[in-house]
PDB file of C-alpha atoms and ligand atoms in Angstrom:
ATOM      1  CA  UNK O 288      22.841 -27.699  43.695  1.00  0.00           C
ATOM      2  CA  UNK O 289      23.659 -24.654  41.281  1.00  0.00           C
ATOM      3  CA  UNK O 290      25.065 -21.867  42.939  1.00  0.00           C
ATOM      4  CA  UNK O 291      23.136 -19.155  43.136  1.00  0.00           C
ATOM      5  CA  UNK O 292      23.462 -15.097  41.794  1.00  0.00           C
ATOM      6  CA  UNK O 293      25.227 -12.621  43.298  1.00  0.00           C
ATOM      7  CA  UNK O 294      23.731  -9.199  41.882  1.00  0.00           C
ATOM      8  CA  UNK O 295      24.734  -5.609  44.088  1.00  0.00           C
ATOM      9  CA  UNK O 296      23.378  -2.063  43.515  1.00  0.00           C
ATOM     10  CA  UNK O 297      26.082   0.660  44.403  1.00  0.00           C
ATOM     11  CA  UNK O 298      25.685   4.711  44.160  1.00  0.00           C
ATOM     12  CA  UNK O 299      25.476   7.433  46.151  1.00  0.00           C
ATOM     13  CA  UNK O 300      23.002   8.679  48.616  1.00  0.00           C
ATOM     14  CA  UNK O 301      19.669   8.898  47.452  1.00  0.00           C
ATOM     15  CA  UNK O 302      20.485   7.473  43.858  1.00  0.00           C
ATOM     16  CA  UNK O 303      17.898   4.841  44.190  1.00  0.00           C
ATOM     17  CA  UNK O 304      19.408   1.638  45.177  1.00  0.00           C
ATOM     18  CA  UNK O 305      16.283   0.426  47.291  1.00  0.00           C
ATOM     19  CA  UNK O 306      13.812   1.134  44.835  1.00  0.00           C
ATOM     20  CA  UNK O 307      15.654  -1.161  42.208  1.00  0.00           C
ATOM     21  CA  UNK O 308      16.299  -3.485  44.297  1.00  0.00           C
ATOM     22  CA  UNK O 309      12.998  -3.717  45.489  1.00  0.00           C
ATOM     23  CA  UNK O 310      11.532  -3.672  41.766  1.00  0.00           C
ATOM     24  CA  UNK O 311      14.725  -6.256  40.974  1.00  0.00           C
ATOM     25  CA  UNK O 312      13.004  -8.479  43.231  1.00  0.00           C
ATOM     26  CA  UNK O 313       9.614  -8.393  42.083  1.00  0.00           C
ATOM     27  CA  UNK O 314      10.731  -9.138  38.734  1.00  0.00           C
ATOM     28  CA  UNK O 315      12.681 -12.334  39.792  1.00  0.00           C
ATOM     29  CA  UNK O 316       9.444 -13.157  41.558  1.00  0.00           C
ATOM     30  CA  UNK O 317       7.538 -12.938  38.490  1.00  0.00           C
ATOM     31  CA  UNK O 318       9.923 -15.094  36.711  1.00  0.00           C
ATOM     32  CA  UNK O 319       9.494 -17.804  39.285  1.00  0.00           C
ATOM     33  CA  UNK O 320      12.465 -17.320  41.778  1.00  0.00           C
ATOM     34  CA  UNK O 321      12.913 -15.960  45.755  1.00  0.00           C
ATOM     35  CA  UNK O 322      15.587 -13.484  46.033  1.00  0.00           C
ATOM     36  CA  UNK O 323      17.213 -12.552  49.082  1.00  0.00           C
ATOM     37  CA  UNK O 324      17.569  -8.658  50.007  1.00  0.00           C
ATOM     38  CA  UNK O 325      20.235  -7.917  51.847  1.00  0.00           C
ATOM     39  CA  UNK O 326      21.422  -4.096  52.649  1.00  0.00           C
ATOM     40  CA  UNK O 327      24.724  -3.367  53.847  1.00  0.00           C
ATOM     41  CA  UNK O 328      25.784  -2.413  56.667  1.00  0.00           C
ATOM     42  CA  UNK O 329      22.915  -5.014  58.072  1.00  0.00           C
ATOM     43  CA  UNK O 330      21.243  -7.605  57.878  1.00  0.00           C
ATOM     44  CA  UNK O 331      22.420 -10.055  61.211  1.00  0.00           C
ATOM     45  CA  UNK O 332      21.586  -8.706  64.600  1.00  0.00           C
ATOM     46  CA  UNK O 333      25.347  -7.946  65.104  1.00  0.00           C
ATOM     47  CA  UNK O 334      25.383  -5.964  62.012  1.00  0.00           C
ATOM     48  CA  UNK O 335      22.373  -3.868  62.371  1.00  0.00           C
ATOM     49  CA  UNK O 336      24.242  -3.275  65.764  1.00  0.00           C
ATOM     50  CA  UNK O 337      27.040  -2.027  64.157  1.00  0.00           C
ATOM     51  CA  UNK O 338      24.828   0.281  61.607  1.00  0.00           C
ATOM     52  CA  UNK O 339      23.033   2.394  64.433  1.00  0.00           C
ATOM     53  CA  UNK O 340      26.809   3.033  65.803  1.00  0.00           C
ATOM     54  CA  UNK O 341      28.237   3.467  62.003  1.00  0.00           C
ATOM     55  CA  UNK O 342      25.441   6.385  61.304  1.00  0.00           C
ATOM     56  CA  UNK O 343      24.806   7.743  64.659  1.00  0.00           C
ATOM     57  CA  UNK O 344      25.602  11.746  64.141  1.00  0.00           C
ATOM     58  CA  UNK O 345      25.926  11.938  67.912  1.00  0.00           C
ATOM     59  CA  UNK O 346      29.505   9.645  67.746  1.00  0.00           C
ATOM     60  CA  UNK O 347      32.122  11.059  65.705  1.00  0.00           C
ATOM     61  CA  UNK O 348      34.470   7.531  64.624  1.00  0.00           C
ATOM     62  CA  UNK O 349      38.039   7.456  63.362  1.00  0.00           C
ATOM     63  CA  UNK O 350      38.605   7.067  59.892  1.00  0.00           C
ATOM     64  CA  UNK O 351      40.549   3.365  60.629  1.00  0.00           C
ATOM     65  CA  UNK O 352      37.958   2.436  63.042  1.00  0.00           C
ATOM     66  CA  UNK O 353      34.951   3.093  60.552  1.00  0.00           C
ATOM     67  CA  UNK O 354      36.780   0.596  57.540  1.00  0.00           C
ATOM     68  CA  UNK O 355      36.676  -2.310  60.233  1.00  0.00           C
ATOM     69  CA  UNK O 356      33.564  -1.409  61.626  1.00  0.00           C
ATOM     70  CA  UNK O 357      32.229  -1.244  58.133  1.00  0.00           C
ATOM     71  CA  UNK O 358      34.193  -4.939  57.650  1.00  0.00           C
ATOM     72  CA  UNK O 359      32.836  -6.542  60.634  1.00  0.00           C
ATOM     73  CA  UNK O 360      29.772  -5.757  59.534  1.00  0.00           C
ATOM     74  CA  UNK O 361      30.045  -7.259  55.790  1.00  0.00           C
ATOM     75  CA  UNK O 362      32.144 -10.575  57.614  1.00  0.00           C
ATOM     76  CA  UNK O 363      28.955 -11.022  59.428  1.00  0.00           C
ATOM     77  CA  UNK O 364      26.532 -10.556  56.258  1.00  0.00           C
ATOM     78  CA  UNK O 365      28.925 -12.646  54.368  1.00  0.00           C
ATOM     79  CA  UNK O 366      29.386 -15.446  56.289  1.00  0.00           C
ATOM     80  CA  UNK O 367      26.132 -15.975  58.076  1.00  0.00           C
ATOM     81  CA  UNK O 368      23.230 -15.073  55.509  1.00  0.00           C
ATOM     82  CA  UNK O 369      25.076 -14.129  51.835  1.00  0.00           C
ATOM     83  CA  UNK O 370      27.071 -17.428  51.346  1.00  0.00           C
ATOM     84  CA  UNK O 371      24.748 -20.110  53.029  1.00  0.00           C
ATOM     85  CA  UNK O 372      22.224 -18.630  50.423  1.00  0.00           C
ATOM     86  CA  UNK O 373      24.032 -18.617  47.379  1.00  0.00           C
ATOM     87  CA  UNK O 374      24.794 -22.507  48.500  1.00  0.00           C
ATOM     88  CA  UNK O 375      21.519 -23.589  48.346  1.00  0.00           C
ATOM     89  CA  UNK O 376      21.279 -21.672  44.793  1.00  0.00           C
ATOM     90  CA  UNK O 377      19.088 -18.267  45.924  1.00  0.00           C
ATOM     91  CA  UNK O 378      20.164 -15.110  44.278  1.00  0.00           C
ATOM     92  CA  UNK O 379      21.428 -12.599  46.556  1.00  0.00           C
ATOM     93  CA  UNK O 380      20.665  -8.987  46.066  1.00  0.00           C
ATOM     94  CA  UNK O 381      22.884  -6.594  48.212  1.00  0.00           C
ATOM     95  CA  UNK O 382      22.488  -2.805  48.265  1.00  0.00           C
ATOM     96  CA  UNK O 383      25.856  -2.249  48.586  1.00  0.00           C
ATOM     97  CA  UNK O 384      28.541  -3.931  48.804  1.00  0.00           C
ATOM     98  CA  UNK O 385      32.704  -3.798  48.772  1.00  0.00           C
ATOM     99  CA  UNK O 386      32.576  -0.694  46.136  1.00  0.00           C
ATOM    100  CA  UNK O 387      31.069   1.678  48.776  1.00  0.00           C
ATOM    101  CA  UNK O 388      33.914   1.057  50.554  1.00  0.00           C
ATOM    102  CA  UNK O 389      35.984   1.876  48.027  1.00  0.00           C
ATOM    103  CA  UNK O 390      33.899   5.032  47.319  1.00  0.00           C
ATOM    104  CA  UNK O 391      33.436   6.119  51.061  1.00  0.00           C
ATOM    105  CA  UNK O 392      36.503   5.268  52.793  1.00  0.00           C
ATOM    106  CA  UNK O 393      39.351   5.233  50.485  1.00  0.00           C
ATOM    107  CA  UNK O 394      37.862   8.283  48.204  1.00  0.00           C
ATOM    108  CA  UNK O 395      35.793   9.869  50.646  1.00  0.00           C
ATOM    109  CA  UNK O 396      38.287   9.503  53.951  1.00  0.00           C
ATOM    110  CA  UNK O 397      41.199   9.008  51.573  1.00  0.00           C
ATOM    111  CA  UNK O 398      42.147   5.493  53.270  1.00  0.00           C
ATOM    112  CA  UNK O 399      45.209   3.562  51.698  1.00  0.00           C
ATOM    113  CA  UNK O 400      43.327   1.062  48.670  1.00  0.00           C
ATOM    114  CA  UNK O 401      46.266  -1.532  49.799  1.00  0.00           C
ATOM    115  CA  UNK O 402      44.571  -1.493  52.878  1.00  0.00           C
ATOM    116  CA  UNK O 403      40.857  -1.844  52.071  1.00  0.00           C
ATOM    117  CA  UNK O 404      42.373  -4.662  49.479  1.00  0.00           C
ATOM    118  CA  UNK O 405      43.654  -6.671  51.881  1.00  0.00           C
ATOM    119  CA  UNK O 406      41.281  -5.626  54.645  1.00  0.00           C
ATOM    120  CA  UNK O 407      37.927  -6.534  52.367  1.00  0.00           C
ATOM    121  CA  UNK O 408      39.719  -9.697  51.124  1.00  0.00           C
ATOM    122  CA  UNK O 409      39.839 -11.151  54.767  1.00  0.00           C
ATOM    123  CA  UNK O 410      35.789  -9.757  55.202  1.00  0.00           C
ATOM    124  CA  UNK O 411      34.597 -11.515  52.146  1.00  0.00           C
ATOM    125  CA  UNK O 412      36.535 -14.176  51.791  1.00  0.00           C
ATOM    126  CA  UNK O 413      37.090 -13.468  48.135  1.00  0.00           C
ATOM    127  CA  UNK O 414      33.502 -13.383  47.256  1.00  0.00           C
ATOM    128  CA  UNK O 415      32.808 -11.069  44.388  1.00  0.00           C
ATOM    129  CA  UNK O 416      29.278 -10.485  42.986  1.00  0.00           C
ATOM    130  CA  UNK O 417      28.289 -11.669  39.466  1.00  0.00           C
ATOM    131  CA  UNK O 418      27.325  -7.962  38.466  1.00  0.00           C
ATOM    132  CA  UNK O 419      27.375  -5.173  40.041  1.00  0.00           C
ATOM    133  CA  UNK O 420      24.580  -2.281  38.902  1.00  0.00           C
ATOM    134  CA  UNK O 421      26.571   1.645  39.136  1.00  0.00           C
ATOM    135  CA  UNK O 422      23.748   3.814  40.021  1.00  0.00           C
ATOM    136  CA  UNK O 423      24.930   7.115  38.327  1.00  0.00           C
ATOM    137  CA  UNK O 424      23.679  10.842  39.685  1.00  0.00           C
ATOM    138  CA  UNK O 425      25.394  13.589  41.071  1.00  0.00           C
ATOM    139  CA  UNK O 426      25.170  14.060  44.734  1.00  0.00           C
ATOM    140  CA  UNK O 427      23.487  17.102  45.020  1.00  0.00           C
ATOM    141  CA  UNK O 428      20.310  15.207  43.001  1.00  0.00           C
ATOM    142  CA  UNK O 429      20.690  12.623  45.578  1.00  0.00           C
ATOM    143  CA  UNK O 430      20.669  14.835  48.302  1.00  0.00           C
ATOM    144  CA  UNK O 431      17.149  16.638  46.438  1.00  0.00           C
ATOM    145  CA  UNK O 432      15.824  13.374  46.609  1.00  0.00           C
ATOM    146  CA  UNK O 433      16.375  12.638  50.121  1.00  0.00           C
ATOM    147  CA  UNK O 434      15.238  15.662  51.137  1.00  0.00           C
ATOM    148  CA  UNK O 435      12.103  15.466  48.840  1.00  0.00           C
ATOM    149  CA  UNK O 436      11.200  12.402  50.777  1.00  0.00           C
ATOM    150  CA  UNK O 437      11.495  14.303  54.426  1.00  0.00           C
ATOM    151  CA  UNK O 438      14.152  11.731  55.605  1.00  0.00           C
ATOM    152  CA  UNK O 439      16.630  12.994  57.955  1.00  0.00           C
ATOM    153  CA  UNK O 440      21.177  13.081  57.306  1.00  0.00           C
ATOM    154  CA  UNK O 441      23.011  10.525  59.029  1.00  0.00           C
ATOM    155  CA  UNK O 442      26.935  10.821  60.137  1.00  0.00           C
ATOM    156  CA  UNK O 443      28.266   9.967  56.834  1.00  0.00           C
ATOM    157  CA  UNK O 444      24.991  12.140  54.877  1.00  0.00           C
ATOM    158  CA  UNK O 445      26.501  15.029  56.999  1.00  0.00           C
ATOM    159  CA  UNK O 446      30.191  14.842  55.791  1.00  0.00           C
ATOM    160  CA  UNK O 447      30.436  17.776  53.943  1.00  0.00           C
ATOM    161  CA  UNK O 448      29.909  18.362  49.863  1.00  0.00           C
ATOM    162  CA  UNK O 449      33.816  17.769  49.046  1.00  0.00           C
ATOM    163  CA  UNK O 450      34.014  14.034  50.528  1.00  0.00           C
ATOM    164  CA  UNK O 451      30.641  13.438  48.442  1.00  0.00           C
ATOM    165  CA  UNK O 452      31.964  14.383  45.457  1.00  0.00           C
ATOM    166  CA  UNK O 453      35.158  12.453  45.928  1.00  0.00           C
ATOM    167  CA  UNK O 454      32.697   8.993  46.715  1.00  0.00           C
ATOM    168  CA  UNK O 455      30.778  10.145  43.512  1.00  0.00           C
ATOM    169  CA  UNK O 456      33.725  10.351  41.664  1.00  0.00           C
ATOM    170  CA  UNK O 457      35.023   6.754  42.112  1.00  0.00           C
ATOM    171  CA  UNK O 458      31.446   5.604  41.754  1.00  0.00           C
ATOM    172  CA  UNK O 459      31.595   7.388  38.554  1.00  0.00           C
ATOM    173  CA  UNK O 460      35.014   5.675  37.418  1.00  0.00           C
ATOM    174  CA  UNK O 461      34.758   2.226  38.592  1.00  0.00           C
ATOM    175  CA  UNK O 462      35.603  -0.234  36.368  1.00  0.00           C
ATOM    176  CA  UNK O 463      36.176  -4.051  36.696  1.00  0.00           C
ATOM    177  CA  UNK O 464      34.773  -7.511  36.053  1.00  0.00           C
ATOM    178  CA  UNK O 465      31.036  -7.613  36.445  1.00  0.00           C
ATOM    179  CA  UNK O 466      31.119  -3.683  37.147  1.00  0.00           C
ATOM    180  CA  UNK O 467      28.463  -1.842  34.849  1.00  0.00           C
ATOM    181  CA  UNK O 468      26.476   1.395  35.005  1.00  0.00           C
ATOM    182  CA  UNK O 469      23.655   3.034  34.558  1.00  0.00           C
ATOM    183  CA  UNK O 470      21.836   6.407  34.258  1.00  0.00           C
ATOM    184  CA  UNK O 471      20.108   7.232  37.647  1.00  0.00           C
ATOM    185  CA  UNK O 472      18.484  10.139  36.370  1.00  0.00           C
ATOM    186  CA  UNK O 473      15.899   7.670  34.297  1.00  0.00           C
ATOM    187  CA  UNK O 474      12.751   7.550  35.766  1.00  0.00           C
ATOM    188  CA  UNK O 475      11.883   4.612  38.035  1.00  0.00           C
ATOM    189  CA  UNK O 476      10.465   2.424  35.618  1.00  0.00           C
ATOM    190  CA  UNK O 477      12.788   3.005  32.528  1.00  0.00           C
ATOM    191  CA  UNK O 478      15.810   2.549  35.359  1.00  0.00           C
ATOM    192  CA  UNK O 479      14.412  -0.791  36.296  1.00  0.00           C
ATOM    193  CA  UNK O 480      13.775  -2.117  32.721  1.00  0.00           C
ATOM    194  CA  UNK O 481      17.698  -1.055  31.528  1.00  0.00           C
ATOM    195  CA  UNK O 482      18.461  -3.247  35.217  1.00  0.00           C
ATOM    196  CA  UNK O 483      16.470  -6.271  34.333  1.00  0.00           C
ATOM    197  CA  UNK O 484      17.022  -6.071  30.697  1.00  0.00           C
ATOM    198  CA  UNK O 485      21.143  -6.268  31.881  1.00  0.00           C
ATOM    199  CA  UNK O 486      20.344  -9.236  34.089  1.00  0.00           C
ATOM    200  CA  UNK O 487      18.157 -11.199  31.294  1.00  0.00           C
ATOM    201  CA  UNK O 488      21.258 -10.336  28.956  1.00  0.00           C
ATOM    202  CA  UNK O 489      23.961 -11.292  31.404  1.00  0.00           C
ATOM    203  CA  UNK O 490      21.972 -14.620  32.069  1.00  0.00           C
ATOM    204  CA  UNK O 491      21.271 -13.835  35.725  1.00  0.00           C
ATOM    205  CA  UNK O 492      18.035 -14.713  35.396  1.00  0.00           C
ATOM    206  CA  UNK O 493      18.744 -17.951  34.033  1.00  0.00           C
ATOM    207  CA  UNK O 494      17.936 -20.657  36.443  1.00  0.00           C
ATOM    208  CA  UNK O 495      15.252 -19.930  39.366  1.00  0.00           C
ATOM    209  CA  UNK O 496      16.390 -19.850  42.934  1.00  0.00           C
ATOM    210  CA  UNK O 497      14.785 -22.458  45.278  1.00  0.00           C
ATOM    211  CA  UNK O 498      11.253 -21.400  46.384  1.00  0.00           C
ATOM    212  CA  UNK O 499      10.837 -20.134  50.352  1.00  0.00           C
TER     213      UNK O 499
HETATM  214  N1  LIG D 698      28.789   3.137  53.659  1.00  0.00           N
HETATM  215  C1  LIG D 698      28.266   1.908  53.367  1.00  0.00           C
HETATM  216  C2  LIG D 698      30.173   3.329  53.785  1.00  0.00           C
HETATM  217  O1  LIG D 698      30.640   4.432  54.096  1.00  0.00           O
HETATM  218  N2  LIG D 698      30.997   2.252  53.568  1.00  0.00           N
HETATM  219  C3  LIG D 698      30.524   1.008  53.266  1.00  0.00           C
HETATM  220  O2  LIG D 698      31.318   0.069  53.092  1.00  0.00           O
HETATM  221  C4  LIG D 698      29.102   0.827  53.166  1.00  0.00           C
HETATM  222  C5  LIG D 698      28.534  -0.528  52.848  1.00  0.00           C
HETATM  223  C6  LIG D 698      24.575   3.507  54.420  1.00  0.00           C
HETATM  224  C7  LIG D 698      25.673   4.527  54.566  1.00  0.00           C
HETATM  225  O3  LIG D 698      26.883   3.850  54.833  1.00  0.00           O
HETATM  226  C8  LIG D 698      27.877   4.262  53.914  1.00  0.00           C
HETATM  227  C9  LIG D 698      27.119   4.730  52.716  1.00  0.00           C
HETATM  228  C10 LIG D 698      25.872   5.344  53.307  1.00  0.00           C
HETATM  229  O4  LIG D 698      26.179   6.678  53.669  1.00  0.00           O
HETATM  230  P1  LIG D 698      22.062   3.857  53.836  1.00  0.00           P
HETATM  231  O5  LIG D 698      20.906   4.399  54.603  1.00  0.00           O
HETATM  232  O6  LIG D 698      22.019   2.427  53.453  1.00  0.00           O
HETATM  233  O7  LIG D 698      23.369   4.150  54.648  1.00  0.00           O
HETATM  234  O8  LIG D 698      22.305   4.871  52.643  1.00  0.00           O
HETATM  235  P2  LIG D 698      21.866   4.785  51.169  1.00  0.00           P
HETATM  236  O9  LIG D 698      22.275   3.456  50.635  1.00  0.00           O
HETATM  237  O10 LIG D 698      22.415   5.968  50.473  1.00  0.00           O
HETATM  238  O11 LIG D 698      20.294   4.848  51.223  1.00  0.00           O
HETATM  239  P3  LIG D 698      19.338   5.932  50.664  1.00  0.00           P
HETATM  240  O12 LIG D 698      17.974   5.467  51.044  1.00  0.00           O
HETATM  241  O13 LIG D 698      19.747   7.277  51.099  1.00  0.00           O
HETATM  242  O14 LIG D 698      19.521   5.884  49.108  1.00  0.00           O
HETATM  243  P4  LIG D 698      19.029   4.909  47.972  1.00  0.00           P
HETATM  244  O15 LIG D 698      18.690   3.560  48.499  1.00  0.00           O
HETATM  245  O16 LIG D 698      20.030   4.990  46.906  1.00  0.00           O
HETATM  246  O17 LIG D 698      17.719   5.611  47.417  1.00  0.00           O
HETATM  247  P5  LIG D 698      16.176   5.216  47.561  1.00  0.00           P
HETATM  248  O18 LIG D 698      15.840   4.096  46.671  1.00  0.00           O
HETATM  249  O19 LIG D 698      15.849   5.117  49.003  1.00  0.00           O
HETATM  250  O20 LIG D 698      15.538   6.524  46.927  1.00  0.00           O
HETATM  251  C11 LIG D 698      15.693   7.797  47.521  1.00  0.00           C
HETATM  252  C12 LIG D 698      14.502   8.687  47.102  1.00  0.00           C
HETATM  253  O21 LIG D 698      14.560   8.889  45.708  1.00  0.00           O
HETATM  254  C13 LIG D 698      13.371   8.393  45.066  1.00  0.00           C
HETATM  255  C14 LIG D 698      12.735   7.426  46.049  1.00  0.00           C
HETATM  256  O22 LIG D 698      11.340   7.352  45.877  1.00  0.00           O
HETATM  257  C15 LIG D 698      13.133   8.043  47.387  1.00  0.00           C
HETATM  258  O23 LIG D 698      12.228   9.036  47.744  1.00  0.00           O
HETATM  259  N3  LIG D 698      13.800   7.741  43.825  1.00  0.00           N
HETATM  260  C16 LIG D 698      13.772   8.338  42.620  1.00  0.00           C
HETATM  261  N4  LIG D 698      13.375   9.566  42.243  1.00  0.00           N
HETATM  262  C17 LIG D 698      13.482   9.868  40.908  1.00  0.00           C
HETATM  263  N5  LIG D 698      13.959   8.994  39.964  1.00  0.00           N
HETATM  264  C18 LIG D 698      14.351   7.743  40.323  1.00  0.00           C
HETATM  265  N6  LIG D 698      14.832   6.889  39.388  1.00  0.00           N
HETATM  266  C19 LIG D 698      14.271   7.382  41.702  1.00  0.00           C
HETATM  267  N7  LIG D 698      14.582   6.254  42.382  1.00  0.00           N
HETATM  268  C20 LIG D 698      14.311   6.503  43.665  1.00  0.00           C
END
């Protein structure tokens, strides 16, 4: 059986990685396939576990302790829902993934990136998505947005202006194999056609997950 996609939405808060996604998946469903959503951190009872604890205001965590906290939760995602799907050829779309790490804890916390490396690396096993969709937008429109739609800050909403704009910042720059971006200040639907329009072109589209 073909393998199936890996495609991830990164960006900062309230950029408007669950809308795509959700629209992303309605457009795979219209061309015939069943994606899996996944959201990180999430998506195994363990890992939702470890989410409530991860944004809890009322619990301050160490910088070290969030990373594997973080990593325990993407182990779990990986190895119990994200790789046994992409086995029996479903795409997989994640919102997030390894680059928020990057973003939050090495440029927001200013963690070691030797350490996330080799930390991630043991997580994921080496799994790396086929493309990864760069939501672009300064924080303080993301912030507007979440406060436009009445939802309360979590822990890591509450850090402070200054670590946001260091996680926006290596949003902003990241580079790499797969690793594109787009404008997140497009409207929904002109956002989701530039996203779709990348997958048809990338050829992630190309052969339809297994139904169910
Ligand atoms: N984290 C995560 C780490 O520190 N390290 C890690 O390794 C990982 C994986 C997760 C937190 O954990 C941190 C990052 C986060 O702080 P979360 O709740 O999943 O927490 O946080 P977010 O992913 O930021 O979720 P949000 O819901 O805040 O943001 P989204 O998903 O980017 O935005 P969305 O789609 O919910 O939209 C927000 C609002 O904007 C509107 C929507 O209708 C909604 O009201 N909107 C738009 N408005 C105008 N134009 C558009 N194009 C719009 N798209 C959406």
């Amino acid at each position: 059986m073909t393998q199936g996609r890996f495609l991830v939405v990164e960006g900062p808060e309230g950029a408007g990685k669950s809308t795509l996604i959700r629209g992303l998946a309605e457009r795979y469903r219209e061309a015939g396939a069943t994606p899996l959503l996944v959201r990180e951190p999430g998506g195994t009872p363990v890992a939702e576990r470890l989410r409530e604890l991860l944004l809890d205001p009322a619990h301050p965590i160490d910088s070290v302790s969030e990373l594997f906290l973080f990593l325990a939760a993407r182990a779990e995602l990986v190895a119990r829902v994200i790789r046994p799907a992409l086995a029996q050829g479903v795409t997989v779309l994640a919102d997030r993934f390894q680059l928020s790490t990057e973003a939050y804890q090495c440029g927001g916390r200013g963690l070691e990136r030797g350490l996330f490396l080799a930390a991630n690396r043991a997580a994921t096993g080496g799994l790396e998505p086929d493309l990864t969709l760069v939501l672009d937008l300064p924080p303080e429109l993301g912030f507007d947005r979440i406060r436009r739609a009445g939802q309360g800050f979590d822990r890591i909403e509450r850090a402070g202006p200054e670590f946001h704009d260091r996680v926006a910042a290596v949003f902003r720059n990241a580079t790499g194999p797969g690793i594109t971006h787009l404008d997140a200040t497009l409207p929904q639907e002109q956002l989701l056609r530039a996203a779709w329009d990348l997958v048809l072109a990338r050829g992630l589209a190309a052969h339809p997950a297994r139904r169910g």
